[in-house]
CSV table of C-alpha atoms in Angstrom, one decimal:
chain,number,residue,atom,x,y,z
A,1,UNK,CA,37.9,-14.9,360.1
A,2,UNK,CA,37.3,-18.5,359.2
A,3,UNK,CA,34.5,-18.8,356.6
A,4,UNK,CA,35.1,-15.3,355.2
A,5,UNK,CA,36.6,-14.6,351.8
A,6,UNK,CA,38.6,-11.6,350.8
A,7,UNK,CA,36.8,-8.8,348.8
A,8,UNK,CA,36.5,-9.7,345.2
A,9,UNK,CA,37.0,-13.4,345.7
A,10,UNK,CA,34.8,-15.8,343.8
A,11,UNK,CA,32.8,-18.4,345.6
A,12,UNK,CA,33.1,-21.8,343.9
A,13,UNK,CA,29.9,-23.6,343.3
A,14,UNK,CA,29.2,-26.6,345.4
A,15,UNK,CA,30.2,-29.9,343.7
A,16,UNK,CA,27.4,-32.3,343.1
A,17,UNK,CA,26.8,-35.8,344.4
A,18,UNK,CA,25.1,-37.6,341.4
A,19,UNK,CA,23.1,-40.8,341.7
A,20,UNK,CA,22.8,-43.0,338.6
A,21,UNK,CA,20.3,-45.8,338.3
A,22,UNK,CA,21.6,-48.3,335.7
A,23,UNK,CA,22.5,-51.8,334.8
A,24,UNK,CA,26.2,-52.1,335.2
A,25,UNK,CA,29.0,-54.6,334.2
A,26,UNK,CA,29.9,-57.3,335.0
A,27,UNK,CA,26.1,-57.7,335.1
A,28,UNK,CA,24.7,-58.3,331.7
A,29,UNK,CA,21.4,-56.6,331.7
A,30,UNK,CA,20.4,-54.2,329.0
A,31,UNK,CA,22.3,-50.9,328.7
A,32,UNK,CA,25.0,-52.0,331.1
A,33,UNK,CA,27.7,-50.8,328.8
A,34,UNK,CA,26.2,-47.4,328.3
A,35,UNK,CA,25.8,-47.2,332.0
A,36,UNK,CA,29.5,-48.0,332.5
A,37,UNK,CA,30.7,-45.2,330.2
A,38,UNK,CA,28.1,-42.7,331.6
A,39,UNK,CA,29.3,-43.3,335.1
A,40,UNK,CA,32.9,-43.3,334.3
A,41,UNK,CA,32.7,-39.9,332.5
A,42,UNK,CA,30.5,-38.4,335.2
A,43,UNK,CA,33.1,-39.3,337.9
A,44,UNK,CA,35.7,-37.3,336.0
A,45,UNK,CA,33.9,-34.0,336.0
A,46,UNK,CA,35.1,-31.2,338.2
A,47,UNK,CA,31.5,-30.3,339.0
A,48,UNK,CA,30.9,-33.8,340.5
A,49,UNK,CA,32.2,-34.7,343.9
A,50,UNK,CA,31.2,-38.4,343.7
A,51,UNK,CA,28.8,-40.7,341.9
A,52,UNK,CA,26.5,-43.2,343.6
A,53,UNK,CA,25.5,-46.1,341.3
A,54,UNK,CA,22.3,-47.8,342.2
A,55,UNK,CA,23.2,-50.9,340.3
A,56,UNK,CA,21.6,-54.2,339.5
A,57,UNK,CA,22.4,-57.2,341.7
A,58,UNK,CA,23.6,-60.2,339.6
A,59,UNK,CA,25.6,-63.4,340.1
A,60,UNK,CA,28.5,-62.0,337.9
A,61,UNK,CA,30.4,-60.5,340.8
A,62,UNK,CA,31.1,-57.0,342.0
A,63,UNK,CA,31.8,-54.1,339.6
A,64,UNK,CA,35.4,-53.1,339.1
A,65,UNK,CA,36.2,-50.2,341.4
A,66,UNK,CA,36.2,-46.7,339.8
A,67,UNK,CA,37.7,-43.6,341.6
A,68,UNK,CA,35.0,-41.4,342.9
A,69,UNK,CA,32.2,-44.0,342.5
A,70,UNK,CA,30.3,-45.8,345.2
A,71,UNK,CA,28.2,-48.9,344.1
A,72,UNK,CA,25.0,-49.6,345.9
A,73,UNK,CA,23.4,-52.8,344.6
A,74,UNK,CA,19.7,-51.9,344.8
A,75,UNK,CA,17.6,-53.9,342.4
A,76,UNK,CA,17.3,-57.2,340.7
A,77,UNK,CA,15.9,-57.9,337.3
A,78,UNK,CA,12.2,-58.9,337.5
A,79,UNK,CA,11.9,-58.0,341.1
A,80,UNK,CA,8.5,-56.2,341.8
A,81,UNK,CA,10.2,-54.5,344.8
A,82,UNK,CA,12.6,-52.5,342.7
A,83,UNK,CA,10.9,-49.1,343.0
A,84,UNK,CA,10.7,-49.4,346.8
A,85,UNK,CA,14.3,-50.7,347.2
A,86,UNK,CA,15.9,-48.1,344.9
A,87,UNK,CA,13.8,-45.2,346.4
A,88,UNK,CA,15.0,-46.3,349.9
A,89,UNK,CA,18.6,-46.5,348.7
A,90,UNK,CA,18.4,-43.0,347.3
A,91,UNK,CA,16.8,-41.6,350.5
A,92,UNK,CA,19.6,-43.2,352.5
A,93,UNK,CA,22.5,-41.9,350.3
A,94,UNK,CA,21.0,-38.5,349.6
A,95,UNK,CA,22.4,-37.6,346.1
A,96,UNK,CA,21.8,-34.0,344.8
A,97,UNK,CA,20.2,-35.5,341.7
A,98,UNK,CA,19.6,-38.8,340.0
A,99,UNK,CA,20.1,-39.8,336.4
A,100,UNK,CA,18.2,-42.9,335.3
A,101,UNK,CA,19.6,-44.9,332.3
A,102,UNK,CA,16.4,-46.6,331.0
A,103,UNK,CA,14.7,-48.5,328.3
A,104,UNK,CA,11.3,-50.2,328.7
A,105,UNK,CA,12.7,-53.6,329.7
A,106,UNK,CA,15.4,-52.3,332.1
A,107,UNK,CA,13.8,-53.6,335.2
A,108,UNK,CA,12.3,-56.8,333.9
A,109,UNK,CA,10.9,-58.8,330.9
A,110,UNK,CA,7.9,-59.8,333.0
A,111,UNK,CA,5.0,-57.3,332.7
A,112,UNK,CA,4.4,-56.4,336.4
A,113,UNK,CA,7.9,-56.0,337.7
A,114,UNK,CA,9.1,-54.4,334.5
A,115,UNK,CA,6.3,-51.8,334.7
A,116,UNK,CA,6.6,-51.2,338.4
A,117,UNK,CA,10.3,-50.4,338.0
A,118,UNK,CA,9.5,-47.7,335.5
A,119,UNK,CA,7.5,-45.8,338.1
A,120,UNK,CA,10.8,-44.9,339.8
A,121,UNK,CA,11.3,-41.5,338.2
A,122,UNK,CA,7.9,-40.3,339.3
A,123,UNK,CA,8.4,-41.6,342.8
A,124,UNK,CA,11.8,-39.9,343.1
A,125,UNK,CA,10.5,-36.6,341.8
A,126,UNK,CA,7.5,-36.8,344.2
A,127,UNK,CA,10.2,-37.0,347.0
A,128,UNK,CA,11.7,-33.8,345.6
A,129,UNK,CA,14.8,-35.5,344.1
A,130,UNK,CA,15.8,-33.9,340.8
A,131,UNK,CA,15.5,-36.6,338.2
A,132,UNK,CA,16.8,-36.8,334.6
A,133,UNK,CA,15.9,-39.9,332.6
A,134,UNK,CA,18.0,-40.9,329.6
A,135,UNK,CA,15.4,-42.9,327.6
A,136,UNK,CA,16.7,-45.2,324.9
A,137,UNK,CA,13.4,-46.3,323.4
A,138,UNK,CA,9.7,-45.6,323.3
A,139,UNK,CA,7.0,-48.2,323.8
A,140,UNK,CA,5.0,-46.7,320.9
A,141,UNK,CA,7.9,-47.6,318.5
A,142,UNK,CA,8.5,-51.2,319.7
A,143,UNK,CA,7.0,-54.1,317.9
A,144,UNK,CA,5.9,-56.0,321.0
A,145,UNK,CA,5.6,-59.4,319.3
A,146,UNK,CA,8.9,-59.2,317.4
A,147,UNK,CA,10.7,-58.0,320.6
A,148,UNK,CA,9.4,-61.0,322.5
A,149,UNK,CA,7.1,-59.1,324.9
A,150,UNK,CA,3.8,-60.5,323.5
A,151,UNK,CA,2.7,-63.7,321.8
A,152,UNK,CA,-0.5,-62.5,320.2
A,153,UNK,CA,-1.8,-59.4,318.4
A,154,UNK,CA,-4.3,-58.7,321.2
A,155,UNK,CA,-1.6,-58.9,323.9
A,156,UNK,CA,0.7,-56.7,321.8
A,157,UNK,CA,-2.1,-54.1,321.5
A,158,UNK,CA,-2.7,-54.2,325.3
A,159,UNK,CA,1.0,-53.9,326.0
A,160,UNK,CA,1.3,-50.9,323.7
A,161,UNK,CA,-1.6,-49.3,325.6
A,162,UNK,CA,0.2,-50.1,328.9
A,163,UNK,CA,3.4,-48.7,327.4
A,164,UNK,CA,1.7,-45.4,326.7
A,165,UNK,CA,0.6,-45.2,330.4
A,166,UNK,CA,4.2,-45.9,331.5
A,167,UNK,CA,5.5,-43.3,329.1
A,168,UNK,CA,3.3,-40.8,330.8
A,169,UNK,CA,4.7,-42.0,334.2
A,170,UNK,CA,8.3,-41.6,332.9
A,171,UNK,CA,7.4,-38.1,331.7
A,172,UNK,CA,6.8,-37.2,335.4
A,173,UNK,CA,10.6,-37.0,335.7
A,174,UNK,CA,12.0,-33.5,335.6
A,175,UNK,CA,13.8,-34.1,332.3
A,176,UNK,CA,13.5,-36.9,329.8
A,177,UNK,CA,16.5,-36.9,327.4
A,178,UNK,CA,16.3,-38.9,324.2
A,179,UNK,CA,18.9,-39.5,321.6
A,180,UNK,CA,16.7,-39.5,318.5
A,181,UNK,CA,15.1,-36.3,317.3
A,182,UNK,CA,11.9,-38.0,316.1
A,183,UNK,CA,11.4,-39.4,319.6
A,184,UNK,CA,11.5,-35.8,321.1
A,185,UNK,CA,9.0,-34.6,318.4
A,186,UNK,CA,6.7,-37.6,319.1
A,187,UNK,CA,6.6,-37.0,322.8
A,188,UNK,CA,5.9,-33.4,322.4
A,189,UNK,CA,3.1,-33.9,319.8
A,190,UNK,CA,1.5,-37.1,321.1
A,191,UNK,CA,1.9,-36.5,324.9
A,192,UNK,CA,2.2,-32.8,325.1
A,193,UNK,CA,5.6,-33.2,326.8
A,194,UNK,CA,7.4,-30.0,327.6
A,195,UNK,CA,10.3,-31.7,329.4
A,196,UNK,CA,11.4,-34.0,326.5
A,197,UNK,CA,14.8,-32.8,325.2
A,198,UNK,CA,17.3,-34.1,322.6
A,199,UNK,CA,20.7,-35.3,324.0
A,200,UNK,CA,23.5,-36.8,321.9
A,201,UNK,CA,24.1,-40.5,322.4
A,202,UNK,CA,27.8,-39.9,322.7
A,203,UNK,CA,30.8,-41.9,321.7
A,204,UNK,CA,31.9,-44.2,324.4
A,205,UNK,CA,35.6,-43.7,324.1
A,206,UNK,CA,37.8,-40.8,323.2
A,207,UNK,CA,40.1,-43.1,321.2
A,208,UNK,CA,42.9,-42.3,318.8
A,209,UNK,CA,42.0,-42.3,315.1
A,210,UNK,CA,41.6,-46.0,314.3
A,211,UNK,CA,43.2,-48.0,311.5
A,212,UNK,CA,40.6,-48.3,308.7
A,213,UNK,CA,42.3,-51.3,307.2
A,214,UNK,CA,41.7,-54.9,308.3
A,215,UNK,CA,44.1,-57.4,309.8
A,216,UNK,CA,45.7,-60.1,307.7
A,217,UNK,CA,44.1,-63.5,307.5
A,218,UNK,CA,40.4,-64.4,307.1
A,219,UNK,CA,38.1,-61.5,306.6
A,220,UNK,CA,35.7,-61.3,309.5
A,221,UNK,CA,32.0,-60.7,309.4
A,222,UNK,CA,31.0,-59.7,312.9
A,223,UNK,CA,27.7,-59.2,314.7
A,224,UNK,CA,27.3,-58.1,318.3
A,225,UNK,CA,24.2,-58.0,320.5
A,226,UNK,CA,21.8,-59.6,322.9
A,227,UNK,CA,20.3,-62.3,320.7
A,228,UNK,CA,17.0,-64.2,320.4
A,229,UNK,CA,14.1,-61.8,319.8
A,230,UNK,CA,14.3,-59.1,317.1
A,231,UNK,CA,18.1,-59.8,316.9
A,232,UNK,CA,18.6,-63.3,315.6
A,233,UNK,CA,21.7,-64.9,314.1
A,234,UNK,CA,19.9,-67.3,311.7
A,235,UNK,CA,19.6,-64.8,308.8
A,236,UNK,CA,23.2,-63.9,309.0
A,237,UNK,CA,24.4,-67.5,309.2
A,238,UNK,CA,22.4,-68.3,306.1
A,239,UNK,CA,23.8,-65.3,304.3
A,240,UNK,CA,27.3,-66.4,305.4
A,241,UNK,CA,26.7,-69.9,304.0
A,242,UNK,CA,25.5,-68.4,300.7
A,243,UNK,CA,28.8,-66.4,300.5
A,244,UNK,CA,30.7,-69.6,301.1
A,245,UNK,CA,28.7,-71.3,298.3
A,246,UNK,CA,29.6,-68.4,296.0
A,247,UNK,CA,33.3,-69.2,296.5
A,248,UNK,CA,34.3,-66.8,299.4
A,249,UNK,CA,36.7,-69.2,301.0
A,250,UNK,CA,38.6,-66.7,303.2
A,251,UNK,CA,35.8,-65.6,305.6
A,252,UNK,CA,35.0,-66.2,309.2
A,253,UNK,CA,31.8,-65.3,311.1
A,254,UNK,CA,31.9,-64.0,314.7
A,255,UNK,CA,28.6,-63.8,316.5
A,256,UNK,CA,29.5,-62.0,319.8
A,257,UNK,CA,27.2,-61.4,322.7
A,258,UNK,CA,24.7,-63.3,324.9
A,259,UNK,CA,21.0,-64.2,325.1
A,260,UNK,CA,18.3,-61.6,325.3
A,261,UNK,CA,16.6,-61.7,328.7
A,262,UNK,CA,13.5,-62.9,326.8
A,263,UNK,CA,15.4,-65.8,325.0
A,264,UNK,CA,17.3,-67.8,327.6
A,265,UNK,CA,19.3,-70.6,325.9
A,266,UNK,CA,19.1,-69.1,322.4
A,267,UNK,CA,22.9,-68.9,321.7
A,268,UNK,CA,23.5,-72.4,323.1
A,269,UNK,CA,20.9,-73.7,320.7
A,270,UNK,CA,22.4,-71.7,317.8
A,271,UNK,CA,25.8,-73.1,318.6
A,272,UNK,CA,24.5,-76.6,318.4
A,273,UNK,CA,22.4,-75.9,315.2
A,274,UNK,CA,25.4,-74.4,313.3
A,275,UNK,CA,28.1,-76.7,314.6
A,276,UNK,CA,28.9,-77.9,311.1
A,277,UNK,CA,29.3,-74.4,309.6
A,278,UNK,CA,33.1,-73.7,309.0
A,279,UNK,CA,34.9,-70.8,310.7
A,280,UNK,CA,32.0,-69.6,312.8
A,281,UNK,CA,32.7,-68.4,316.4
A,282,UNK,CA,30.4,-67.5,319.2
A,283,UNK,CA,32.6,-66.0,322.0
A,284,UNK,CA,29.7,-65.1,324.2
A,285,UNK,CA,29.9,-62.1,326.6
A,286,UNK,CA,32.6,-59.6,325.6
A,287,UNK,CA,34.4,-57.9,328.5
A,288,UNK,CA,35.0,-54.2,328.2
A,289,UNK,CA,38.8,-54.6,327.6
A,290,UNK,CA,38.0,-57.0,324.7
A,291,UNK,CA,35.6,-54.7,322.8
A,292,UNK,CA,38.3,-52.8,320.9
A,293,UNK,CA,40.1,-56.0,319.6
A,294,UNK,CA,36.7,-57.4,318.6
A,295,UNK,CA,35.7,-54.5,316.4
A,296,UNK,CA,39.2,-54.0,315.2
A,297,UNK,CA,39.2,-57.6,313.8
A,298,UNK,CA,36.1,-57.0,311.6
A,299,UNK,CA,36.0,-56.3,307.9
A,300,UNK,CA,32.3,-55.5,308.3
A,301,UNK,CA,29.8,-55.3,311.1
A,302,UNK,CA,26.4,-56.8,310.3
A,303,UNK,CA,23.0,-55.9,311.9
A,304,UNK,CA,20.7,-58.8,311.2
A,305,UNK,CA,17.7,-57.2,312.9
A,306,UNK,CA,14.0,-57.5,312.1
A,307,UNK,CA,13.0,-54.4,314.1
A,308,UNK,CA,14.6,-52.0,316.5
A,309,UNK,CA,13.8,-50.7,320.0
A,310,UNK,CA,15.9,-47.5,320.0
A,311,UNK,CA,19.3,-46.0,319.2
A,312,UNK,CA,22.0,-48.6,318.5
A,313,UNK,CA,25.0,-48.6,320.8
A,314,UNK,CA,26.6,-51.2,318.6
A,315,UNK,CA,26.4,-48.9,315.6
A,316,UNK,CA,28.1,-46.2,317.6
A,317,UNK,CA,30.8,-48.6,318.6
A,318,UNK,CA,31.3,-49.8,315.0
A,319,UNK,CA,31.8,-46.1,314.1
A,320,UNK,CA,34.2,-45.4,316.9
A,321,UNK,CA,36.5,-48.2,315.6
A,322,UNK,CA,36.1,-47.2,311.9
A,323,UNK,CA,34.1,-50.2,310.7
A,324,UNK,CA,31.8,-50.5,307.7
A,325,UNK,CA,28.2,-51.6,308.5
A,326,UNK,CA,25.6,-53.6,306.7
A,327,UNK,CA,22.1,-52.6,307.9
A,328,UNK,CA,18.4,-53.3,307.4
A,329,UNK,CA,16.5,-50.2,306.3
A,330,UNK,CA,14.1,-50.3,309.2
A,331,UNK,CA,12.7,-48.1,312.0
A,332,UNK,CA,15.1,-46.3,314.3
A,333,UNK,CA,18.3,-47.4,312.6
A,334,UNK,CA,17.3,-45.2,309.7
A,335,UNK,CA,16.8,-42.2,312.0
A,336,UNK,CA,20.2,-42.8,313.6
A,337,UNK,CA,21.9,-43.3,310.2
A,338,UNK,CA,20.4,-40.2,308.5
A,339,UNK,CA,20.3,-37.8,311.5
A,340,UNK,CA,23.7,-38.6,313.0
A,341,UNK,CA,25.7,-39.0,309.8
A,342,UNK,CA,26.3,-42.8,309.7
A,343,UNK,CA,26.3,-44.6,306.5
A,344,UNK,CA,26.0,-48.3,305.5
A,345,UNK,CA,25.1,-50.8,302.8
A,346,UNK,CA,21.5,-51.7,303.2
A,347,UNK,CA,19.6,-54.9,302.8
A,348,UNK,CA,16.0,-56.0,302.7
A,349,UNK,CA,15.0,-57.2,306.2
A,350,UNK,CA,14.5,-60.9,306.4
A,351,UNK,CA,16.0,-61.5,302.9
A,352,UNK,CA,19.0,-63.8,302.9
A,353,UNK,CA,20.1,-63.0,299.4
A,354,UNK,CA,19.8,-59.3,299.9
A,355,UNK,CA,22.0,-59.6,303.1
A,356,UNK,CA,24.6,-61.7,301.3
A,357,UNK,CA,24.7,-59.1,298.5
A,358,UNK,CA,25.2,-56.3,300.9
A,359,UNK,CA,28.0,-58.1,302.7
A,360,UNK,CA,29.7,-58.9,299.3
A,361,UNK,CA,29.4,-55.2,298.3
A,362,UNK,CA,31.6,-54.3,301.3
A,363,UNK,CA,34.0,-57.3,301.1
A,364,UNK,CA,34.6,-56.9,297.3
A,365,UNK,CA,35.3,-53.1,297.4
A,366,UNK,CA,38.2,-52.2,299.8
A,367,UNK,CA,37.9,-48.5,298.9
A,368,UNK,CA,34.1,-48.4,299.7
A,369,UNK,CA,34.8,-50.4,302.9
A,370,UNK,CA,37.3,-47.8,304.0
A,371,UNK,CA,35.1,-44.9,303.0
A,372,UNK,CA,32.2,-46.2,305.1
A,373,UNK,CA,34.5,-46.8,308.0
A,374,UNK,CA,35.8,-43.2,307.9
A,375,UNK,CA,32.2,-41.8,307.5
A,376,UNK,CA,31.0,-43.8,310.5
A,377,UNK,CA,34.1,-42.8,312.6
A,378,UNK,CA,33.3,-39.1,311.9
A,379,UNK,CA,29.7,-39.6,312.9
A,380,UNK,CA,30.5,-41.6,316.1
A,381,UNK,CA,33.3,-39.3,317.3
A,382,UNK,CA,31.4,-36.1,316.8
A,383,UNK,CA,30.2,-35.8,320.4
A,384,UNK,CA,32.2,-37.7,323.0
A,385,UNK,CA,30.5,-39.0,326.2
A,386,UNK,CA,32.7,-36.5,328.1
A,387,UNK,CA,30.6,-33.7,326.5
A,388,UNK,CA,27.3,-35.5,326.9
A,389,UNK,CA,27.7,-35.8,330.7
A,390,UNK,CA,28.4,-32.0,330.7
A,391,UNK,CA,25.0,-31.6,329.1
A,392,UNK,CA,23.4,-33.6,331.8
A,393,UNK,CA,25.1,-31.7,334.6
A,394,UNK,CA,24.2,-28.4,333.0
A,395,UNK,CA,20.5,-29.3,333.0
A,396,UNK,CA,20.7,-30.7,336.5
A,397,UNK,CA,22.2,-27.3,337.7
A,398,UNK,CA,19.2,-25.5,336.1
A,399,UNK,CA,16.8,-27.8,337.8
A,400,UNK,CA,18.3,-27.2,341.1
A,401,UNK,CA,18.5,-23.4,340.6
A,402,UNK,CA,14.7,-23.4,339.9
A,403,UNK,CA,13.9,-25.4,343.0
A,404,UNK,CA,12.9,-23.5,346.2
A,405,UNK,CA,15.4,-24.0,349.0
């Protein structure tokens, strides 16, 4: 009879329709690249029938089609209606579960719309939608003034308090997955969270073992990010100038990436400010297909940060492509380095001479540069994104099994 199976046959589990709330290329909002790789690898899983991406609406055009992926533009940066719009889109498309790729400024750099958007996991769970948040930073660990969210110490304290309230709202999700062990411990100890779990960050690409050498020509110092708040180019440019003054005449400096949402116009102003500096390039936004050549051209990847707001995707990319890194010994970068096996040459944050010395230590020692590249490659390639998404789906399956029909 139709619908019956022979004795002893095994019933295959139903494949899942997974929703993902994330910024997505070619939009340039924070975590867009992580969202791209997360979605791409989810769509390849046998356990997943299709992926619905509740993406940000931008003026950059439509996302490139991906087999098994439907894009539903559902929110706009700094729109106070985000939580309502996304919740309606989820209700209309009816996924089996939703993964939210978040940090505290995902939905806006203005306080009200940014905060309202972070209520989304709680709203979805209240509607009985299984929810898993991949959380890349904690408000408690962000220097609000340095990151551009507050102009005074009082405002920074108030925003930190508000951040704690939003953290409690995010913990209303079924699962909150974090990529740094200290974050998990902090949420358990400070918030009593029982649903905070450690998940690997994951390497974006399962790439062939890279070349650990550098291409001929000028040796490239490269930095990559969203610039203007706690990530600024000025310190690195000054260190580069110092190296030029010391006689390093075969260098070039590549400052890739765009403005932070909190610092519109920053890179254009920097380009004008440093127009007289020789062999400096600011290529702007880097499309996905250009990421590998960018990192492959670098002798060293520099991180001229004054603070951090979470795990560094750029550090993971530097590792995937076998690059040496020069890093400030601050905050969450230290956790990532020590806990995930990365290694770099460190400098004193804000100190031009210290940064120049760290860069020189890599440039002057090819054996050390290659050793650092190999170490970082081993760290970055340990857990590919294809395995990370399996972790997410396994936890979603457990959530669904515990839910009453």
